[in-house]
Each structure stands twice: as C-alpha cells, then as structure tokens.
mmCIF file of C-alpha atoms in Angstrom:
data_model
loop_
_atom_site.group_PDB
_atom_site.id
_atom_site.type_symbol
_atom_site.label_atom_id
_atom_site.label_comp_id
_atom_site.label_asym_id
_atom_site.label_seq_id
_atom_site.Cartn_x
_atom_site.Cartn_y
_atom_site.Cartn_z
ATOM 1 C CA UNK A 1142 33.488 -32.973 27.224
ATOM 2 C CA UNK A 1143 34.595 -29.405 27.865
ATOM 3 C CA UNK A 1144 35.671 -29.118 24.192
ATOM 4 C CA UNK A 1145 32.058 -30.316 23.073
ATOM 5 C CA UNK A 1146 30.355 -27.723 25.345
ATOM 6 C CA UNK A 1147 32.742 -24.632 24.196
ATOM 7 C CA UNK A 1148 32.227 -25.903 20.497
ATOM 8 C CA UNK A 1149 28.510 -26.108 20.789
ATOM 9 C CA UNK A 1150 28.358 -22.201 22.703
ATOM 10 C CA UNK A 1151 31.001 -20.754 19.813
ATOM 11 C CA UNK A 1152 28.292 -22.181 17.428
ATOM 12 C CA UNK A 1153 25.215 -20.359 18.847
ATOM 13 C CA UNK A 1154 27.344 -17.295 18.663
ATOM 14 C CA UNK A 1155 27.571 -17.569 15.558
ATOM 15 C CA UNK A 1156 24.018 -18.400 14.657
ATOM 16 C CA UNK A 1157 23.043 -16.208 16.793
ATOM 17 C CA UNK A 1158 22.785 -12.704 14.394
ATOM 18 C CA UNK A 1159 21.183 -15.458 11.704
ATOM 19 C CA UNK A 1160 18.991 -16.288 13.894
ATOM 20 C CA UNK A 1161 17.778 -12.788 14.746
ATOM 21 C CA UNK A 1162 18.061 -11.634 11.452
ATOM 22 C CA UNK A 1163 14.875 -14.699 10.463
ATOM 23 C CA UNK A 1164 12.670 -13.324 12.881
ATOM 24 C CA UNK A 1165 11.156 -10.016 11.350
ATOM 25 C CA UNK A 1166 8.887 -9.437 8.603
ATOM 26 C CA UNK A 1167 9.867 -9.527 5.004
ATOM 27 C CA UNK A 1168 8.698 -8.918 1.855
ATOM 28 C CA UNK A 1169 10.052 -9.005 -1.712
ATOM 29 C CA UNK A 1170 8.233 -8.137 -5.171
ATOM 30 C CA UNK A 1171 5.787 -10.661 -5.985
ATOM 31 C CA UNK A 1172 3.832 -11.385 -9.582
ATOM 32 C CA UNK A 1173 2.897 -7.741 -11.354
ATOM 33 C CA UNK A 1174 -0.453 -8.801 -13.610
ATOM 34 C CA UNK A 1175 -1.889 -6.702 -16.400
ATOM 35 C CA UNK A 1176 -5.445 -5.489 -15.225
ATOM 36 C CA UNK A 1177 -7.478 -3.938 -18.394
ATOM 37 C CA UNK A 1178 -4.120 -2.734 -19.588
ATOM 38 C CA UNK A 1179 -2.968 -1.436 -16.348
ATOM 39 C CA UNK A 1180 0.213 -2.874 -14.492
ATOM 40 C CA UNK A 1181 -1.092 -4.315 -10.649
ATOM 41 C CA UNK A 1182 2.414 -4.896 -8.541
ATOM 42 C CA UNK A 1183 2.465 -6.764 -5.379
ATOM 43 C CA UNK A 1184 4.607 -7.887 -2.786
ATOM 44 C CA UNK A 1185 4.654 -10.899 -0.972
ATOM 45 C CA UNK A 1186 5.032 -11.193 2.813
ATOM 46 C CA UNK A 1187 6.592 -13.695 4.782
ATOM 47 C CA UNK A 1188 5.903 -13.585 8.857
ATOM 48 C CA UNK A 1189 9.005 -14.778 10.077
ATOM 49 C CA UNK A 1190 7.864 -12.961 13.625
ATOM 50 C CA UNK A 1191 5.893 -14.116 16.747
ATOM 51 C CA UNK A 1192 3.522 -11.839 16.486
ATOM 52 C CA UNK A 1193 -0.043 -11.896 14.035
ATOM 53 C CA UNK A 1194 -0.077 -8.794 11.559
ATOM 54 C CA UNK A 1195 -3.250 -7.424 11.622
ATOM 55 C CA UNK A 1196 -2.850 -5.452 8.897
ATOM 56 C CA UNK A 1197 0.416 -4.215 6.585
ATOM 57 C CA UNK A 1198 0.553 -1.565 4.186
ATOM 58 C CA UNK A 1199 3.452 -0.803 1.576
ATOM 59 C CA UNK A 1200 3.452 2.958 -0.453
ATOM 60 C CA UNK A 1201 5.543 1.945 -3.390
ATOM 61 C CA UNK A 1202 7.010 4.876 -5.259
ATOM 62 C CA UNK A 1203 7.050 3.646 -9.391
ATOM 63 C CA UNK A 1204 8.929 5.479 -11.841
ATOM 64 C CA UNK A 1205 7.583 5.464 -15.255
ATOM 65 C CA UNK A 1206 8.781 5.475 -18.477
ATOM 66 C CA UNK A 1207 7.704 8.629 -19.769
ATOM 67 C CA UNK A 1208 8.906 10.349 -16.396
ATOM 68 C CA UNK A 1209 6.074 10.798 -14.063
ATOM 69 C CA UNK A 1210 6.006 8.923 -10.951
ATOM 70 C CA UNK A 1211 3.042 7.807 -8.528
ATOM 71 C CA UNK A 1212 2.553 6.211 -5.307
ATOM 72 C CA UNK A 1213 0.971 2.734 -5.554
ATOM 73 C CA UNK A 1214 -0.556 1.557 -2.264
ATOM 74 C CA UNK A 1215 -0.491 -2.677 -1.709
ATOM 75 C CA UNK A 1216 -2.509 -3.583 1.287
ATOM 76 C CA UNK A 1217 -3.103 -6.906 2.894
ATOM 77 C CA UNK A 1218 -6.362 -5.668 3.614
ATOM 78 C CA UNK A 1219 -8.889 -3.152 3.111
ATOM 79 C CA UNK A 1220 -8.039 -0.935 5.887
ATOM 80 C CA UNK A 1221 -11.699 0.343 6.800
ATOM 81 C CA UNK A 1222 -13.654 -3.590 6.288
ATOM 82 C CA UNK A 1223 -12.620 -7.175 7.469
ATOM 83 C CA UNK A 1224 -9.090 -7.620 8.060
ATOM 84 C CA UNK A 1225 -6.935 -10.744 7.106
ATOM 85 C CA UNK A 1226 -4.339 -11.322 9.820
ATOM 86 C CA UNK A 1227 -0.951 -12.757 8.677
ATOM 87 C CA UNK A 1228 0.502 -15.363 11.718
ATOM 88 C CA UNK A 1229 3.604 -16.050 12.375
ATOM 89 C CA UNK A 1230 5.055 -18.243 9.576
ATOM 90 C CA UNK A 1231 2.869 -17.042 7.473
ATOM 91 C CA UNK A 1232 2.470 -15.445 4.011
ATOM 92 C CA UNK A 1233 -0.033 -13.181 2.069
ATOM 93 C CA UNK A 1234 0.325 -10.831 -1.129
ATOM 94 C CA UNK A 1235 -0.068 -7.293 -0.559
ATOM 95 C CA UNK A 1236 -2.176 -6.059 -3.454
ATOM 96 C CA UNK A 1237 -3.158 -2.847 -5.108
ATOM 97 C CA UNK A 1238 -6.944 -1.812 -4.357
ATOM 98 C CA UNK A 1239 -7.910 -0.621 -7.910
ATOM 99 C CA UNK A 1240 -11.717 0.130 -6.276
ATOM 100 C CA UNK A 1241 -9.997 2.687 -4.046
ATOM 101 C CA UNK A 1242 -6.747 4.185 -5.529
ATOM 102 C CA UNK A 1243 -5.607 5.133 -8.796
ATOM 103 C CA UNK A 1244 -4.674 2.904 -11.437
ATOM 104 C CA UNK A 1245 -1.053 3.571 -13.424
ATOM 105 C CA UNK A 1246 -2.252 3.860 -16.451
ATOM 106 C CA UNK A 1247 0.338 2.244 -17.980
ATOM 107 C CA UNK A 1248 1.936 -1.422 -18.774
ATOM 108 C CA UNK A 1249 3.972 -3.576 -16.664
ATOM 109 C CA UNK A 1250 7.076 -2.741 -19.320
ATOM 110 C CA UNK A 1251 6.540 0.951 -18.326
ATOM 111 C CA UNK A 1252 7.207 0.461 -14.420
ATOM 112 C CA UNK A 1253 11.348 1.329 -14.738
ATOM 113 C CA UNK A 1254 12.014 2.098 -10.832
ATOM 114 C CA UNK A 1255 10.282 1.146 -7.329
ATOM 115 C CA UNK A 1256 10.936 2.189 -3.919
ATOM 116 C CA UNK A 1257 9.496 2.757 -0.450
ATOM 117 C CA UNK A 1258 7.364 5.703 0.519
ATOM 118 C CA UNK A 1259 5.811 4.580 3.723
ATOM 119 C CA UNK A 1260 5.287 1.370 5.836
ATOM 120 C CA UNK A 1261 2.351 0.851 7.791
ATOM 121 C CA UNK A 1262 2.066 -2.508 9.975
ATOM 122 C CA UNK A 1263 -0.070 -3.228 12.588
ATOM 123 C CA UNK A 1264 -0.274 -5.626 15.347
ATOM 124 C CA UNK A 1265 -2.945 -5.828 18.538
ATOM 125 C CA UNK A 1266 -3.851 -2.284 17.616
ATOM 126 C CA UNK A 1267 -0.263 -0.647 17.821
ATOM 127 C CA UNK A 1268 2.689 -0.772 15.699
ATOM 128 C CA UNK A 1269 4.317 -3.939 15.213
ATOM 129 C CA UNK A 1270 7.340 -4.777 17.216
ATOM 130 C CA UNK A 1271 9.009 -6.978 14.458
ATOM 131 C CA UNK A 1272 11.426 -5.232 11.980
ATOM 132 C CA UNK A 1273 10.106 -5.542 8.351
ATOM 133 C CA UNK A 1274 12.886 -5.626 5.802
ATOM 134 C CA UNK A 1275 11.221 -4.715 2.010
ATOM 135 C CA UNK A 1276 12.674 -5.725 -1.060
ATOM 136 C CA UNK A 1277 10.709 -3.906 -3.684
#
C-alpha cells in the first residue's frame, strides 16, 4: 500500500512539468493561400489555457526572396469591430487583414524566413496570464 501511494506521487512529479507545459497558448504555422497572386500566411491557435482570449495578435517578420522584408500582421479579429473569443480548448486561425494592411506582393515560394515581431493577447481587458509559445 505504501509502495502504491509513493509510486503514484513519483508519477505526478513527473507529469507534473508536462502538465504545465499543456496549459498555455500555442500556435504553429497554419495553411499560407495565394490571394490574387499574393501569399496570405496564418497561424493556428490552440487554447490549451483556462482563460477565453479575447483577442490575439501575431507581427510575423517574412523574409523575401529578393531581400526585403515586411511585417505581416495575423489577427483573430479585427481589433476595432466584433471580436471572436477563443475558449479554453479551443482553436481559431489568425489571419492576415488584406482590407487593412499591406499585401506582400509576392508568392507563397518567395516567403524564405518568418519570425516574431510582437505578440499581442488579450484576455478580460488586460494581458493574458497564459504563456503563448509560437511556432512560426
């Protein structure tokens, strides 16, 4: 009996960082689409977290082809109009506004490097409290 109780604590030790480690926010590349010859990227979000995103915004830095590089913003939301909360265990594609930011001007094929400018997430009206781990 003693055995079976010091077993069973050794294994939530060891779960334990797992555990942790599945309650944040993450989000990996998702599907790029061609959008009148212009490469769209998004990102998928998972809400591993107990809280409700109200709204999450990625600033991907691309570098192209020919050299130039330019900060794509992918948004679960328009920022300013109706937002789409994420809950917890949840998922949603952050997606380039092409109505309100600049297109790349370029194809998919031309997109060589990605990386992370800026994060913005919000929950209740304040930062979230949940780590969010990006895999651009």
């Amino acid at each position: 009996m003693m055995r079976t109780r010091s077993l069973f604590a050794l294994g939530l030790i060891i779960a334990a960082p797992s555990v942790l480690a599945a309650n944040g926010i993450d989000v990996r590349r998702g599907e790029d689409s061609l959008v009148f010859g212009n490469c769209v990227p998004s990102l998928v979000v998972e809400n591993n977290s107990p809280e409700t995103i109200d709204y999450l915004q990625v600033d991907l830095v691309v570098a192209l082809s020919d050299g130039r590089q330019q900060t794509v913003e992918l948004m679960s939301a328009y920022r300013e109009g109706v937002l789409y909360p994420i809950a917890p265990g949840g998922t949603a594609i952050l997606k380039q506004h092409l109505d309100t930011s600049r297109a790349l001007g370029v194809g998919c094929a031309d997109v060589k490097v990605r990386s992370v400018a800026r994060t913005i997430c919000e929950a209740r009206g304040k930062a979230c409290s949940s780590s969010v781990s990006i895999q651009p």
